[in-house]
Tab-separated table of C-alpha atoms in Angstrom:
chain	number	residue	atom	x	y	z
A	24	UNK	CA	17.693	-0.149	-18.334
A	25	UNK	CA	17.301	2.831	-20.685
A	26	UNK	CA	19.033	5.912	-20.401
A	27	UNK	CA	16.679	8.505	-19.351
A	28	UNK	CA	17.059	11.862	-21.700
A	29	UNK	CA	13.849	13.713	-20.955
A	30	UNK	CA	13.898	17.455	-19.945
A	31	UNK	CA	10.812	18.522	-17.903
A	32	UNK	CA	7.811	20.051	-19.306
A	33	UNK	CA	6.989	22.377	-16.148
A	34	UNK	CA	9.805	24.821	-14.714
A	35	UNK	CA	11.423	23.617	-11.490
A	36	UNK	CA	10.399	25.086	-8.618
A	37	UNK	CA	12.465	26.114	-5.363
A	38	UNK	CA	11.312	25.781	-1.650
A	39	UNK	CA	12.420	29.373	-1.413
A	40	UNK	CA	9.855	30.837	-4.021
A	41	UNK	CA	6.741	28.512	-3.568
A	42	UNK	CA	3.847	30.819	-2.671
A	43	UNK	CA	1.667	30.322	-0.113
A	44	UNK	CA	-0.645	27.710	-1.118
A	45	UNK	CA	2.336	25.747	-2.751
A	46	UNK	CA	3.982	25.865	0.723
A	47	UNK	CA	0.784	24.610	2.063
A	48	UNK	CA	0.590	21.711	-0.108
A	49	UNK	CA	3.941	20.713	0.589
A	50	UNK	CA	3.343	20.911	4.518
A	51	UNK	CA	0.319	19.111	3.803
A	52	UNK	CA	2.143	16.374	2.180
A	53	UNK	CA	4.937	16.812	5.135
A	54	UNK	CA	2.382	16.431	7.669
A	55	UNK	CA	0.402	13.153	5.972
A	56	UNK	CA	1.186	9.734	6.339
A	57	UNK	CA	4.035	9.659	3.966
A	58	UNK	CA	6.340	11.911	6.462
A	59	UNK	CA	7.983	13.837	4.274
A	60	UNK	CA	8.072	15.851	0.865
A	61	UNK	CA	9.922	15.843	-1.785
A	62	UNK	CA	10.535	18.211	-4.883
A	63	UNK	CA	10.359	15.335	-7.002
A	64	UNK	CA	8.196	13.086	-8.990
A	65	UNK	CA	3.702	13.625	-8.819
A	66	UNK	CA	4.301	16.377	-6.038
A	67	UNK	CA	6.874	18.592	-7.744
A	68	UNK	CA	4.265	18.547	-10.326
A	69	UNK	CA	1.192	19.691	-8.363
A	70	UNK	CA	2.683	22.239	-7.141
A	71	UNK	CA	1.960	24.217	-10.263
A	72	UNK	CA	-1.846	23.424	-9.133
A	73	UNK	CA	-1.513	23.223	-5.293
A	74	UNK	CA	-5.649	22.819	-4.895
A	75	UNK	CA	-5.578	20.193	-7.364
A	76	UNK	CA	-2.534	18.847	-5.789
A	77	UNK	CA	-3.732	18.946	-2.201
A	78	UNK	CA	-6.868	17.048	-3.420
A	79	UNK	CA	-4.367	14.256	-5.118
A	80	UNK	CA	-1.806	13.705	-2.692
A	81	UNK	CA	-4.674	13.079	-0.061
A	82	UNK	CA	-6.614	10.799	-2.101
A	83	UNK	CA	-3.178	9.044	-2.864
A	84	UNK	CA	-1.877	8.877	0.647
A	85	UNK	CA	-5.401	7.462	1.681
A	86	UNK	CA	-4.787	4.618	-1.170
A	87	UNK	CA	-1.667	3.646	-0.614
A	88	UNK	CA	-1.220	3.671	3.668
A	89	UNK	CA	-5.082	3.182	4.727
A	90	UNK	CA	-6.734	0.678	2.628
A	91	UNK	CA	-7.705	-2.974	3.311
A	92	UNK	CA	-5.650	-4.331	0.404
A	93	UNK	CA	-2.547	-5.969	2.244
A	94	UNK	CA	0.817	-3.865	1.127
A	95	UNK	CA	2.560	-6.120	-0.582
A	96	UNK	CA	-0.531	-6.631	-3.075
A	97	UNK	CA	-0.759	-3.018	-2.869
A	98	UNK	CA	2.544	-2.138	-4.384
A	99	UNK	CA	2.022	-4.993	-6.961
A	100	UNK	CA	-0.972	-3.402	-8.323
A	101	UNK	CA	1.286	-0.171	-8.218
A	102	UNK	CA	3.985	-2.204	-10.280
A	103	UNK	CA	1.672	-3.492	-13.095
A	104	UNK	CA	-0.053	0.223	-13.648
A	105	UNK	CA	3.616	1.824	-13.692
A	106	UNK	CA	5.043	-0.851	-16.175
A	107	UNK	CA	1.557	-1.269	-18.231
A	108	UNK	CA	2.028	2.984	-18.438
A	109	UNK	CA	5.798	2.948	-18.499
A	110	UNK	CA	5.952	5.132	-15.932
A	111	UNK	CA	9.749	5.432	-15.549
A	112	UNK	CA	9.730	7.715	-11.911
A	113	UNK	CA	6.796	5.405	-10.695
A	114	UNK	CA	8.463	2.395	-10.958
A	115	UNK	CA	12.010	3.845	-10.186
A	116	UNK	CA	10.281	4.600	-6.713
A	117	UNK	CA	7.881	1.613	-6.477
A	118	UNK	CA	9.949	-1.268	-7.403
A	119	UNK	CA	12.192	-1.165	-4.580
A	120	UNK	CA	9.239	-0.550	-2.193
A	121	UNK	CA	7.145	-3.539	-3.678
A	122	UNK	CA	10.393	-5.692	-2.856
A	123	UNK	CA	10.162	-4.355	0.792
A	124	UNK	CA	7.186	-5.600	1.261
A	125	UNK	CA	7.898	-9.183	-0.332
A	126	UNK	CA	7.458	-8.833	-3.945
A	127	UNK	CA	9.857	-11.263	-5.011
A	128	UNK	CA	12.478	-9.712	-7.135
A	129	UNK	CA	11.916	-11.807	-9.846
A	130	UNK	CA	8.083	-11.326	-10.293
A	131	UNK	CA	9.464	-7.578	-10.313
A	132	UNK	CA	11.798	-7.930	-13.394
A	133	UNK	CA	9.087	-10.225	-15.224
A	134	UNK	CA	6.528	-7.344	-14.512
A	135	UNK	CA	9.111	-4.434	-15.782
A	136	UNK	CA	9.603	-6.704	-19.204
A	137	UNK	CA	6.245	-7.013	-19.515
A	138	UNK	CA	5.528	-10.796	-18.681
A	139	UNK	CA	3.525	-12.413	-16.612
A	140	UNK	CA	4.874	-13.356	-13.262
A	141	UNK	CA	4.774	-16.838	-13.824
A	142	UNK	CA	6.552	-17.570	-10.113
A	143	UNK	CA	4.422	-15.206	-8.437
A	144	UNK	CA	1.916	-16.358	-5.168
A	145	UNK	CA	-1.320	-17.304	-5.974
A	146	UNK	CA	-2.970	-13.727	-4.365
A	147	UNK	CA	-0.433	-11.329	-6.978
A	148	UNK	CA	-1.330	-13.829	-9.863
A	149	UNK	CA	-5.247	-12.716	-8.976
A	150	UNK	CA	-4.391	-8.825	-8.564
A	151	UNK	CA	-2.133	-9.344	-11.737
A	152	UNK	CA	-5.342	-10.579	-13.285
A	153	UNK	CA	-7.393	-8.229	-12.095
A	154	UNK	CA	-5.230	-5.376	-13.332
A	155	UNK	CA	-4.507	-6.344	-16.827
A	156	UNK	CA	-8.038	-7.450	-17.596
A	157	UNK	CA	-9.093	-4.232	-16.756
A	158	UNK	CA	-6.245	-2.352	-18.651
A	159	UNK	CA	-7.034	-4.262	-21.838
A	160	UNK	CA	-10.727	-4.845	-21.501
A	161	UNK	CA	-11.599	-1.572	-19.459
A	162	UNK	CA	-13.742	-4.430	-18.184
A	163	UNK	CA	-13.191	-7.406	-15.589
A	164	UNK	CA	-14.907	-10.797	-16.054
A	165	UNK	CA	-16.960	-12.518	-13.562
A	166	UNK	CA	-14.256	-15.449	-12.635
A	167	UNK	CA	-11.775	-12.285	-12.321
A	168	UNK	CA	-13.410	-10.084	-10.252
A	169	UNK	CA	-14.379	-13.280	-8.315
A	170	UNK	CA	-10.631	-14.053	-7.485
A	171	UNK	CA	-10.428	-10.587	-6.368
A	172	UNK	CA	-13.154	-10.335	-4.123
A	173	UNK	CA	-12.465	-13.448	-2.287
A	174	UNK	CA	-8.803	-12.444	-1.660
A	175	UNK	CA	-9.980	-8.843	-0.920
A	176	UNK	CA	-13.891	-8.580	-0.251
A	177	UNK	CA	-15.922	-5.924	-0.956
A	178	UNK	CA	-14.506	-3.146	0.307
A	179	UNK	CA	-10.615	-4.101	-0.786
A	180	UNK	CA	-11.807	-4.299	-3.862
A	181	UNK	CA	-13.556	-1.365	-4.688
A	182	UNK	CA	-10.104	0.198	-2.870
A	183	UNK	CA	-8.240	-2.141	-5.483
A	184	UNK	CA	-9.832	0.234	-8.381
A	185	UNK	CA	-9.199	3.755	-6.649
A	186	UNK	CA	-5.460	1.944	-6.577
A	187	UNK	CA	-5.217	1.408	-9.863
A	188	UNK	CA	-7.136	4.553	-10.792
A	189	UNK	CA	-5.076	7.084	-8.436
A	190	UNK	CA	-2.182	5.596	-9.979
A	191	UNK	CA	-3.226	5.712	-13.842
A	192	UNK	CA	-3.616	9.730	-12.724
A	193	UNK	CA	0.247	9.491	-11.344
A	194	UNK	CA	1.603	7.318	-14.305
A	195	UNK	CA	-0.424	9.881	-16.768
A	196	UNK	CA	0.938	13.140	-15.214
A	197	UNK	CA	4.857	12.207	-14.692
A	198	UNK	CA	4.642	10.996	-18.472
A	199	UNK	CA	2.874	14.295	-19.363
A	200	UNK	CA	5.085	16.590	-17.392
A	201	UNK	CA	8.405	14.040	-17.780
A	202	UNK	CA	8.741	14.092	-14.610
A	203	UNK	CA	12.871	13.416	-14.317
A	204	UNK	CA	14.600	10.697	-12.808
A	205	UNK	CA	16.685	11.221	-9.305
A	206	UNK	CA	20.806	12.335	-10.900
A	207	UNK	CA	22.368	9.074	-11.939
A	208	UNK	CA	19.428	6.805	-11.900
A	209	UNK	CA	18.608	5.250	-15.500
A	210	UNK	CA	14.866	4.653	-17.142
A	211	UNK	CA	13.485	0.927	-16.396
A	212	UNK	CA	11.611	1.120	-19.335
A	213	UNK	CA	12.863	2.500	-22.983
A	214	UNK	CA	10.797	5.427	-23.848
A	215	UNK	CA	8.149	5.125	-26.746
């Protein structure tokens, strides 16, 4: 892992001097299905545009806890967009969350050096698929999308997109605003 010597691009905020709306967004966030907020990472960052942020962090907490796409393949699509982005806070958060949910730890270093998962199930091998083919192509082919949409159906895979969309956004935005890692904790990926 790569030391990680960016300085932030937006001023830190503290709780203390949020105004209003800020507060509001970070209650929001609070309050939503991911129980808590943090001055870190996407939401540290829209709290310099709390309407735009409130907007985000809903979308995003509707994509990751209340889809039909099964967790585990969930946080694997989360794991290729942070690695194919180099998203260093994405996957610093996301890797040990995919592993929760039984991404095997080796598909998870093959994905973070930027192979294929070669020992991965059958269903992540589809998503992985999926994900890169769309990446590189900005299209998916018919036997792609196929393998998809039988693992998925309809609806989990038109979810599968927002996934991978909602987190381009993230990915884009803590690259923009170099968003910094938690004290101590070194980059996954070497920066460009």
């Amino acid at each position: 892992m790569a030391k990680s010597m960016q300085s932030p691009r937006l001023p830190k905020l503290s709780e203390e001097g949020l105004t209003a709306e800020q507060r509001a967004l970070a209650e929001s966030i609070k309050s939503g299905p991911r129980g808590q907020f943090k001055m870190a990472g996407p939401f540290a960052i829209y709290l310099h545009s709390p309407a735009f942020g409130e907007l985000a962090q809903r979308l995003g907490g509707h994509l990751r806890f209340k889809t039909g796409v099964p967790p585990r393949l969930s946080e694997f699509a989360i794991l290729v967009t942070a690695a194919h982005w180099k998203a260093q806070y994405e996957w610093a958060m996301h890797a040990p969350m995919a592993e929760k949910q039984g991404v095997k730890p080796q598909t998870i270093r093959d994905i973070q050096a930027g192979r294929p998962p070669k020992s991965a199930p059958r269903d992540e091998m589809a998503i992985y698929a999926f994900v890169k083919e769309l990446y590189a192509k900005r299209r998916v082919s018919q036997p792609t999308f196929k393998r998809a949409q039988k693992l998925l159906g309809d609806a989990g895979t038109v979810e599968l997109v927002g996934i991978l969309g909602y987190y381009a956004m993230v990915s884009m935005t803590l690259n923009t605003f170099m968003a910094p890692l938690p004290e101590g904790m070194a980059a996954p990926f070497r920066e460009p």
